[in-house]
PDB file of C-alpha atoms in Angstrom:
ATOM      1  CA  MET A   1      46.080  61.227 230.460  1.00 48.00           C
ATOM      2  CA  ALA A   2      46.365  60.423 234.146  1.00 49.00           C
ATOM      3  CA  GLU A   3      43.906  57.904 234.287  1.00 51.00           C
ATOM      4  CA  GLN A   4      40.562  59.282 235.758  1.00 52.00           C
ATOM      5  CA  SER A   5      39.183  58.227 239.112  1.00 53.00           C
ATOM      6  CA  GLU A   6      35.640  58.690 241.021  1.00 53.00           C
ATOM      7  CA  PRO A   7      36.275  61.733 243.518  1.00 52.00           C
ATOM      8  CA  PRO A   8      38.044  61.715 246.315  1.00 50.00           C
ATOM      9  CA  GLU A   9      35.660  60.278 249.713  1.00 52.00           C
ATOM     10  CA  ILE A  10      34.333  62.859 251.590  1.00 50.00           C
ATOM     11  CA  ASP A  11      33.733  62.675 255.451  1.00 50.00           C
ATOM     12  CA  ARG A  12      30.837  65.186 256.255  1.00 48.00           C
ATOM     13  CA  GLU A  13      30.469  65.402 259.978  1.00 47.00           C
ATOM     14  CA  ARG A  14      28.074  68.331 261.670  1.00 44.00           C
ATOM     15  CA  GLU A  15      30.021  70.446 264.408  1.00 44.00           C
ATOM     16  CA  SER A  16      29.972  69.743 268.438  1.00 47.00           C
ATOM     17  CA  GLY A  17      26.956  70.777 269.349  1.00 47.00           C
ATOM     18  CA  ASP A  18      23.436  70.910 268.122  1.00 47.00           C
ATOM     19  CA  GLU A  19      22.098  68.893 265.540  1.00 49.00           C
ATOM     20  CA  THR A  20      21.803  72.675 264.007  1.00 47.00           C
ATOM     21  CA  SER A  21      23.988  75.340 263.632  1.00 47.00           C
ATOM     22  CA  GLU A  22      23.260  78.981 263.445  1.00 49.00           C
ATOM     23  CA  ALA A  23      22.483  78.566 259.431  1.00 48.00           C
ATOM     24  CA  GLY A  24      21.423  74.878 259.636  1.00 46.00           C
ATOM     25  CA  THR A  25      24.055  73.545 256.443  1.00 45.00           C
ATOM     26  CA  SER A  26      27.638  74.254 258.562  1.00 43.00           C
ATOM     27  CA  GLU A  27      29.433  71.252 257.975  1.00 49.00           C
ATOM     28  CA  ARG A  28      32.992  70.136 258.437  1.00 50.00           C
ATOM     29  CA  VAL A  29      34.496  68.219 255.145  1.00 52.00           C
ATOM     30  CA  SER A  30      37.064  65.951 255.945  1.00 57.00           C
ATOM     31  CA  LEU A  31      39.048  63.383 252.684  1.00 56.00           C
ATOM     32  CA  LYS A  32      39.398  60.033 254.045  1.00 69.00           C
ATOM     33  CA  GLY A  33      43.012  59.080 253.518  1.00 80.00           C
ATOM     34  CA  MET A  34      45.891  59.349 252.108  1.00 83.00           C
ATOM     35  CA  ALA A  35      44.453  57.355 248.782  1.00 84.00           C
ATOM     36  CA  SER A  36      42.076  60.063 248.291  1.00 86.00           C
ATOM     37  CA  LEU A  37      44.696  63.007 248.345  1.00 87.00           C
ATOM     38  CA  GLU A  38      47.304  61.183 246.097  1.00 89.00           C
ATOM     39  CA  ARG A  39      44.556  60.690 243.806  1.00 90.00           C
ATOM     40  CA  LEU A  40      43.759  64.442 244.045  1.00 91.00           C
ATOM     41  CA  ARG A  41      47.056  65.712 243.892  1.00 93.00           C
ATOM     42  CA  ASP A  42      47.322  63.387 240.125  1.00 95.00           C
ATOM     43  CA  ARG A  43      44.198  64.663 238.866  1.00 96.00           C
ATOM     44  CA  VAL A  44      45.156  68.166 239.446  1.00 97.00           C
ATOM     45  CA  GLU A  45      48.915  67.175 237.730  1.00 97.00           C
ATOM     46  CA  ALA A  46      46.833  65.284 234.878  1.00 97.00           C
ATOM     47  CA  ALA A  47      45.151  68.876 234.350  1.00 98.00           C
ATOM     48  CA  ALA A  48      48.123  70.598 234.222  1.00 98.00           C
ATOM     49  CA  SER A  49      49.721  69.015 232.260  1.00 97.00           C
ATOM     50  CA  GLU A  50      46.452  68.811 229.688  1.00 98.00           C
ATOM     51  CA  MET A  51      46.287  72.709 230.305  1.00 98.00           C
ATOM     52  CA  GLU A  52      49.813  73.044 228.668  1.00 97.00           C
ATOM     53  CA  ARG A  53      49.050  70.798 226.147  1.00 98.00           C
ATOM     54  CA  LEU A  54      46.098  72.690 224.852  1.00 98.00           C
ATOM     55  CA  ARG A  55      47.673  76.259 225.490  1.00 98.00           C
ATOM     56  CA  GLU A  56      50.959  74.880 223.040  1.00 98.00           C
ATOM     57  CA  GLU A  57      48.566  73.076 220.579  1.00 98.00           C
ATOM     58  CA  ASN A  58      46.415  76.646 220.514  1.00 98.00           C
ATOM     59  CA  GLU A  59      49.719  78.517 219.466  1.00 97.00           C
ATOM     60  CA  THR A  60      50.785  76.421 216.789  1.00 97.00           C
ATOM     61  CA  LEU A  61      47.401  76.746 215.709  1.00 97.00           C
ATOM     62  CA  LEU A  62      47.337  80.444 215.592  1.00 97.00           C
ATOM     63  CA  GLN A  63      50.985  80.943 213.838  1.00 97.00           C
ATOM     64  CA  ARG A  64      48.617  78.972 210.951  1.00 95.00           C
ATOM     65  CA  VAL A  65      45.610  81.168 210.953  1.00 95.00           C
ATOM     66  CA  LYS A  66      48.029  83.992 210.719  1.00 94.00           C
ATOM     67  CA  LYS A  67      50.176  82.281 208.225  1.00 92.00           C
ATOM     68  CA  LEU A  68      46.765  81.723 205.743  1.00 89.00           C
ATOM     69  CA  GLU A  69      45.467  85.043 206.644  1.00 89.00           C
ATOM     70  CA  THR A  70      48.811  86.485 204.608  1.00 89.00           C
ATOM     71  CA  ARG A  71      46.936  84.173 201.316  1.00 82.00           C
ATOM     72  CA  PRO A  72      45.679  86.541 198.682  1.00 78.00           C
ATOM     73  CA  ASP A  73      42.089  85.818 199.248  1.00 79.00           C
ATOM     74  CA  VAL A  74      40.459  83.283 196.426  1.00 78.00           C
ATOM     75  CA  ASP A  75      36.591  82.997 194.480  1.00 79.00           C
ATOM     76  CA  PRO A  76      34.914  80.181 196.266  1.00 77.00           C
ATOM     77  CA  ARG A  77      32.818  79.796 192.772  1.00 82.00           C
ATOM     78  CA  GLY A  78      36.655  79.753 190.925  1.00 81.00           C
ATOM     79  CA  THR A  79      39.673  78.199 189.934  1.00 78.00           C
ATOM     80  CA  PHE A  80      43.671  78.596 192.373  1.00 74.00           C
ATOM     81  CA  LEU A  81      45.887  77.429 190.839  1.00 73.00           C
ATOM     82  CA  SER A  82      49.719  77.603 192.354  1.00 74.00           C
ATOM     83  CA  LEU A  83      52.478  76.823 190.694  1.00 73.00           C
ATOM     84  CA  ASP A  84      55.723  74.813 192.277  1.00 80.00           C
ATOM     85  CA  HIS A  85      57.971  76.001 188.557  1.00 80.00           C
ATOM     86  CA  ASP A  86      58.770  79.164 187.004  1.00 86.00           C
ATOM     87  CA  PRO A  87      55.546  80.633 185.245  1.00 85.00           C
ATOM     88  CA  GLU A  88      57.202  80.951 182.243  1.00 90.00           C
ATOM     89  CA  GLU A  89      59.308  77.303 182.377  1.00 90.00           C
ATOM     90  CA  LEU A  90      55.581  76.350 182.135  1.00 89.00           C
ATOM     91  CA  LYS A  91      54.569  78.167 179.046  1.00 91.00           C
ATOM     92  CA  ARG A  92      57.218  76.767 177.169  1.00 93.00           C
ATOM     93  CA  LYS A  93      56.576  73.415 178.173  1.00 93.00           C
ATOM     94  CA  ILE A  94      52.436  73.834 177.121  1.00 94.00           C
ATOM     95  CA  ALA A  95      53.344  75.036 173.623  1.00 96.00           C
ATOM     96  CA  SER A  96      55.844  72.734 173.630  1.00 96.00           C
ATOM     97  CA  PHE A  97      53.175  69.852 173.589  1.00 96.00           C
ATOM     98  CA  ILE A  98      50.856  71.919 172.032  1.00 97.00           C
ATOM     99  CA  ASP A  99      52.972  71.592 169.408  1.00 96.00           C
ATOM    100  CA  ALA A 100      53.880  67.987 169.500  1.00 96.00           C
ATOM    101  CA  ILE A 101      49.625  67.186 169.412  1.00 96.00           C
ATOM    102  CA  ASP A 102      49.266  69.462 166.383  1.00 95.00           C
ATOM    103  CA  SER A 103      52.107  67.852 164.646  1.00 94.00           C
ATOM    104  CA  TYR A 104      50.444  64.505 165.047  1.00 93.00           C
ATOM    105  CA  LEU A 105      47.431  65.821 163.645  1.00 94.00           C
ATOM    106  CA  GLU A 106      48.507  67.435 160.802  1.00 92.00           C
ATOM    107  CA  LYS A 107      50.639  63.268 160.041  1.00 91.00           C
ATOM    108  CA  GLU A 108      46.887  61.501 160.963  1.00 89.00           C
ATOM    109  CA  ARG A 109      45.111  64.634 158.660  1.00 89.00           C
ATOM    110  CA  SER A 110      47.950  63.735 155.617  1.00 86.00           C
ATOM    111  CA  GLY A 111      47.987  60.217 155.673  1.00 77.00           C
ATOM    112  CA  THR A 112      51.203  59.638 156.429  1.00 63.00           C
TER     113      THR A 112
END
């Protein structure tokens, strides 16, 4: 984002004529110099760029929310397990580990 700068210098002058106008508050506002206008332009461009970035981020977040909404509801008191592999293959591997542990324990009990 562009560097923050002070607001443009403003020169308020009473309109020619009376010290007080009809409403007593009518003033003419003018910016002092091109530097003020350039700083103002830079700040407006920076704000516009930031707005565009935020719109893009908002769109990305909206897509993530939509994707998350398609997932099944999960009970917060329970545990949700997501498997990257085929559940049947995982069952076979676990059964194999259980068999190996049972075999080891049986050998330990028999003293062989």
